[in-house]
Coordinates of C-alpha atoms and ligand atoms in Angstrom, one line a residue:
X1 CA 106.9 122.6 98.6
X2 CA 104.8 125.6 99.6
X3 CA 104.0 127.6 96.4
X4 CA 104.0 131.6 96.9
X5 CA 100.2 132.4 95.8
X6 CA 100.2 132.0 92.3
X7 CA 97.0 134.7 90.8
X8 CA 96.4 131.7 88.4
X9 CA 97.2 128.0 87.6
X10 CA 97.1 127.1 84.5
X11 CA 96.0 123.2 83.6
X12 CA 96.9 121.2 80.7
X13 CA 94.5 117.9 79.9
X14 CA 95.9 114.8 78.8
X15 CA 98.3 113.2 81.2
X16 CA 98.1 115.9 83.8
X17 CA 94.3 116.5 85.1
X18 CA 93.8 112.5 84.0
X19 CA 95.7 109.5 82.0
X20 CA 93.5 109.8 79.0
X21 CA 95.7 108.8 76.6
X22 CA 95.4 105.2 76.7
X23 CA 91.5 105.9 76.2
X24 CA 92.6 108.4 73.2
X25 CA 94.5 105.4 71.6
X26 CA 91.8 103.1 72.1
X27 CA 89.4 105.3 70.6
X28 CA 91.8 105.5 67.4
X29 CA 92.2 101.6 67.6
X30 CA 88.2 101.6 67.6
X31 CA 87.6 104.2 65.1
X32 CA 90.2 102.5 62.2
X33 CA 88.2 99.1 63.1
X34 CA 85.0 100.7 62.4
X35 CA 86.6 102.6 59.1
X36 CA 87.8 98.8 58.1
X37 CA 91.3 100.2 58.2
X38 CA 93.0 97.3 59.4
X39 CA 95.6 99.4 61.5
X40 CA 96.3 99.2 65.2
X41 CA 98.3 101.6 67.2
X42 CA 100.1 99.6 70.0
X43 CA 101.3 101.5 73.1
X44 CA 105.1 101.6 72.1
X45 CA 104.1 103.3 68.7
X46 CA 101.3 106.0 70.8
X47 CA 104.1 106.7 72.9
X48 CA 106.0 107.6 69.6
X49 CA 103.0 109.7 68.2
X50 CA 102.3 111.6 71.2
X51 CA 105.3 113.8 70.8
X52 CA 102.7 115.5 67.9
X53 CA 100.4 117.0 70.1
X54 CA 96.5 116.8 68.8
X55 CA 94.7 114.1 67.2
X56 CA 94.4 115.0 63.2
X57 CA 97.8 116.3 63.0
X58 CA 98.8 112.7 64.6
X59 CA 97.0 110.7 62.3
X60 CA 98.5 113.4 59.6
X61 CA 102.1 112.3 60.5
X62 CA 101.4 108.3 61.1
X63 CA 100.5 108.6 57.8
X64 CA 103.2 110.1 56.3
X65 CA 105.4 108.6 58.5
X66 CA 104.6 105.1 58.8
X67 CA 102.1 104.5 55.7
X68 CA 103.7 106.9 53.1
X69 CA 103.1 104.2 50.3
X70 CA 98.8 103.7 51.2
X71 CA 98.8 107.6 52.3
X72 CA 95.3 107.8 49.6
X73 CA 93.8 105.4 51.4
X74 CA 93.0 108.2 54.3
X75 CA 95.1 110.8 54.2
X76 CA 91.8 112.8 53.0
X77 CA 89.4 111.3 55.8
X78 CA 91.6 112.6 58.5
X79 CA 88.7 115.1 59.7
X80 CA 85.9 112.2 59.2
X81 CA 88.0 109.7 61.1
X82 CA 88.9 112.5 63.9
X83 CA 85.3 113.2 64.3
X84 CA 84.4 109.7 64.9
X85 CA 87.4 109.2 67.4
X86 CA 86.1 112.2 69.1
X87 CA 82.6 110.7 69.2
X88 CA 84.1 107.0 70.6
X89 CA 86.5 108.9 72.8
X90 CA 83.4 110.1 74.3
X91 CA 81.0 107.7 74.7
X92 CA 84.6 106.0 76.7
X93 CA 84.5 108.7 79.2
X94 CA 80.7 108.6 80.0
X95 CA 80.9 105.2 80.6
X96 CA 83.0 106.2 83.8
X97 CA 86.7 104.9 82.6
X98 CA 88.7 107.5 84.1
X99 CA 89.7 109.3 87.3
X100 CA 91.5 112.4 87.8
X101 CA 95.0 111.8 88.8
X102 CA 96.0 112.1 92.8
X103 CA 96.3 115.8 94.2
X104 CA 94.2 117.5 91.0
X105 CA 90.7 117.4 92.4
X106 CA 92.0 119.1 96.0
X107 CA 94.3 121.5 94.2
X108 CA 91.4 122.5 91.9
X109 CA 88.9 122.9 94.9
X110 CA 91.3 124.9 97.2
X111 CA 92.4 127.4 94.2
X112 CA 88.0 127.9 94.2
X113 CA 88.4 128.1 97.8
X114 CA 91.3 130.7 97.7
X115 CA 90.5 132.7 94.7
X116 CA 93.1 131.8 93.1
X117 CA 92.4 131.9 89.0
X118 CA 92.0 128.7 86.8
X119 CA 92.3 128.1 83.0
X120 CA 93.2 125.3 81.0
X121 CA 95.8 125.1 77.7
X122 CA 95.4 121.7 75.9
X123 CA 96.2 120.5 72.1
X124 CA 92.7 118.4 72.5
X125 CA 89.3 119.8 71.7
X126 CA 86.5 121.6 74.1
X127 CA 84.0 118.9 73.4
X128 CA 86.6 116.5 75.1
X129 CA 87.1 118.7 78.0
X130 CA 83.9 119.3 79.0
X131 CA 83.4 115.2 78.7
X132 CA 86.2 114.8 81.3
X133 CA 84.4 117.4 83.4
X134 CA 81.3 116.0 82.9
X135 CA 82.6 112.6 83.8
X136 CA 84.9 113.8 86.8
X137 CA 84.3 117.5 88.9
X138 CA 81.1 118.1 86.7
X139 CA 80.1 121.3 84.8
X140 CA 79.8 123.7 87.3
X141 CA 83.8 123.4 88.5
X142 CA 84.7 123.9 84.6
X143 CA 82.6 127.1 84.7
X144 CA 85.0 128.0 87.1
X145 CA 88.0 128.3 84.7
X146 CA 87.8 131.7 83.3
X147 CA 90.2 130.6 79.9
X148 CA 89.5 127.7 78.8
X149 CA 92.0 127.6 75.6
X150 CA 91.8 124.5 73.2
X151 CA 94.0 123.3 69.9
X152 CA 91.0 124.7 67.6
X153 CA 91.0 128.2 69.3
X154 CA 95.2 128.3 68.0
X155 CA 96.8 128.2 65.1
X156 CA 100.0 125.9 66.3
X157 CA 99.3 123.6 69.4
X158 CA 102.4 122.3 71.5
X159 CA 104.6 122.6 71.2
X160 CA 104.0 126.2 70.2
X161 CA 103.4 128.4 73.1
X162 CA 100.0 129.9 71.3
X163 CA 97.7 127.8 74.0
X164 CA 99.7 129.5 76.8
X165 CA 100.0 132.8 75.1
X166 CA 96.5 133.1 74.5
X167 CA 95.3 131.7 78.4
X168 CA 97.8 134.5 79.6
X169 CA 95.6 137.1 77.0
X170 CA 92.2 135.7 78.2
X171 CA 92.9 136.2 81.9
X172 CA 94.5 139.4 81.3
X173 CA 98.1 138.3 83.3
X174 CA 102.0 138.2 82.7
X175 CA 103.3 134.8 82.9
X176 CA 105.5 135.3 86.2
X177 CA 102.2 135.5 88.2
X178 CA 100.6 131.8 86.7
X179 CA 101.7 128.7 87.2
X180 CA 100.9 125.9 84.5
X181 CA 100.6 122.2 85.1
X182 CA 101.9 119.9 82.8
X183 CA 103.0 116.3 81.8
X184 CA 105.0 116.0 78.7
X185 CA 107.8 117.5 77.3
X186 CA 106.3 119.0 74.6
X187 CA 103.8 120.8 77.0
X188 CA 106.6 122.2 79.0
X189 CA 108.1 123.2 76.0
X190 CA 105.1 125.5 75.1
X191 CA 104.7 126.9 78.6
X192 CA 108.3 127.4 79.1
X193 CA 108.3 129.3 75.7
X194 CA 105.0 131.5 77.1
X195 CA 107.4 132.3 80.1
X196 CA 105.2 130.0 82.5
X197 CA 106.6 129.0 85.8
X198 CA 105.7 124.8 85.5
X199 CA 105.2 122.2 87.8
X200 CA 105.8 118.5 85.9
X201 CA 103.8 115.7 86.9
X202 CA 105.1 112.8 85.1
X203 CA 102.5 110.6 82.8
X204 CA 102.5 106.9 82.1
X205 CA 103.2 107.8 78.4
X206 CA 105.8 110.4 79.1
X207 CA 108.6 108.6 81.7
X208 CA 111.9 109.0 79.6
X209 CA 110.6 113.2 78.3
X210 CA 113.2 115.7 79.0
X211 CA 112.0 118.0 81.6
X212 CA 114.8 120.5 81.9
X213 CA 113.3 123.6 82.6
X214 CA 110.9 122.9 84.9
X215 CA 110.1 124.7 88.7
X216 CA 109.4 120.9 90.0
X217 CA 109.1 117.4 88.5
X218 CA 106.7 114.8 90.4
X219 CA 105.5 111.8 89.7
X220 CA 102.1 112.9 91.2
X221 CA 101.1 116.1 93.1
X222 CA 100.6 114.3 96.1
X223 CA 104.3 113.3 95.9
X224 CA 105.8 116.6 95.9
X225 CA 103.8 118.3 98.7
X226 CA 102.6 121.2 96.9
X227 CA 100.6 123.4 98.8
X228 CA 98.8 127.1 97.8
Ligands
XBP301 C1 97.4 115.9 74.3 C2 97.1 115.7 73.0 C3 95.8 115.4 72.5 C4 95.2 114.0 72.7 C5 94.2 113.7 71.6 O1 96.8 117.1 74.7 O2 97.9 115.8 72.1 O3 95.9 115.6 71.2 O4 96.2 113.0 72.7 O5 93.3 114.7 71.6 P1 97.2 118.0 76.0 P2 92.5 115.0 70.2 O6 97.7 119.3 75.5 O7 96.0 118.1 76.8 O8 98.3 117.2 76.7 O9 92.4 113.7 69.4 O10 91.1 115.4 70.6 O11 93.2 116.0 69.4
MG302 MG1 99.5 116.6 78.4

C-alpha cells in the first residue's frame, strides 16, 4: 500500500509503537502487592479495563466497577498508587523488556529521512514515553517529534479526540494532511473524531475491537506493505 506523502504521522504508544500493556498490568499487579492490596489484574480482566484509556482513570473505574463495596480502601490513593506504577513501569522498561513492534523503527527512520513530520498522541504519561525511547530508538529520535501530546497535557484522553486535536494545533496542520497510527478502538475513535486519516495495527490486547472507520487494518506494518 503506497501512502501519498503524508506532511505528518501521527503515533499513538501502547500497542502500536510497542506491546506495553502486558508490562503496564504487571506493573499494577506489582504496585497492589507492594501496597499489600491483595488484588491481581489477570489478562482477561486488563483486556476489559483497557477500553478506559490511562492508568488513574482505570484504577478509578476497577474500583467502582469491580470493588464498589471496599472502594475506601483506595479509591483516595489512586494518585499514590499511579505514581508508584509509573515508577515500577519504569524500572520494567530499563531493564530491556520490550521491543518496538515490526515496521515502526524503519517507518520512523524514513519519515526522518524524508522530512516527513512526527508527533505522538497517547492516554499514558511523558515520563513513560521518554522511557520507551530511552529503552528503544533513544532520545535523540524522540527530539525528532515536534508534538509530543500526553493524557496530562488534555483534559479527556481517548477516547476524546483532545490528544489528536491538540497534535494537529502543535504542528500547525489540518487533519487530511497527517496520518495517525493506532491500535485499539478507542484510539481510532479519538482520531477518527480529530478527522485523522488511520492506519490500525492490531494489538495483542485489542483482537475482537471494532475497527470500522479505519484507512487500513494490519496485524503489523510489515504486513500491509506500507510504504512513504
Ligand atoms: C494506552 C493507555 C495507557 C496505558 C497505561 O495509551 O491507556 O493508559 O495502558 O498508561 P495509548 P498510564 O493511548 O498510548 O494507547 O498508567 O501511564 O496512564
Ligand atoms: Mg494504544
Amino acid at each position: 500500500m503506497a501512502i501519498i506523502a503524508p506532511t505528518a504521522l501521527i503515533f499513538d504508544v501502547d500497542g502500536t509503537l510497542a506491546e506495553t500493556e502486558e508490562l503496564h498490568r504487571k506493573a499494577f499487579n506489582a504496585t497492589f502487592t507492594e501496597y499489600g492490596l491483595n488484588r491481581h489484574w489477570d489478562k482477561a480482566l486488563y483486556g476489559q479495563l483497557l477500553k478506559v484509556a490511562g492508568g488513574q482513570n482505570r484504577l478509578r473505574h476497577y474500583i467502582k466497577t469491580c470493588q464498589p463495596q471496599r472502594a475506601g480502601e483506595f479509591i483516595d490513593r489512586v494518585g499514590e498508587l499511579h505514581r508508584q506504577k509509573t515508577i515500577i513501569y519504569g524500572q520494567m522498561l530499563a531493564e530491556g523488556h520490550i521491543r518496538l513492534r515490526p515496521g515502526i523503527e524503519h517507518l520512523i527512520l524514513q519519515a526522518v529521512e524524508q522530512d516527513i513530520r512526527l508527533a505522538i498522541a497517547t492516554s499514558t504519561s511523558r515520563i513513560n514515553v521518554d522511557k520507551l525511547f530511552e529503552a528503544t530508538l533513544g532520545m535523540t529520535v524522540l527530539d525528532k517529534f515536534e508534538a509530543i501530546c500526553c493524557g496530562n497535557d488534555v483534559d479527556a484522553v481517548k477516547p476524546a479526540p483532545d490528544l489528536y486535536l491538540l497534535a494537529l494545533k502543535r504542528l500547525g496542520l489540518p487533519p487530511e494532511e497527517c496520518l495517525a497510527f493506532e491500535d485499539s478502538e478507542i484510539g481510532l475513535k479519538a482520531a477518527c473524531a480529530a478527522g485523522i486519516p488511520t492506519i490500525i495495527t492490531i494489538s495483542t490486547y485489542c483482537q475482537d475491537d471494532d475497527f470500522t472507520g479505519a484507512q487500513k487494518v494490519m496485524s503489523d506494518l510489515l504486513a500491509g506493505d506500507l510504504k512513504l
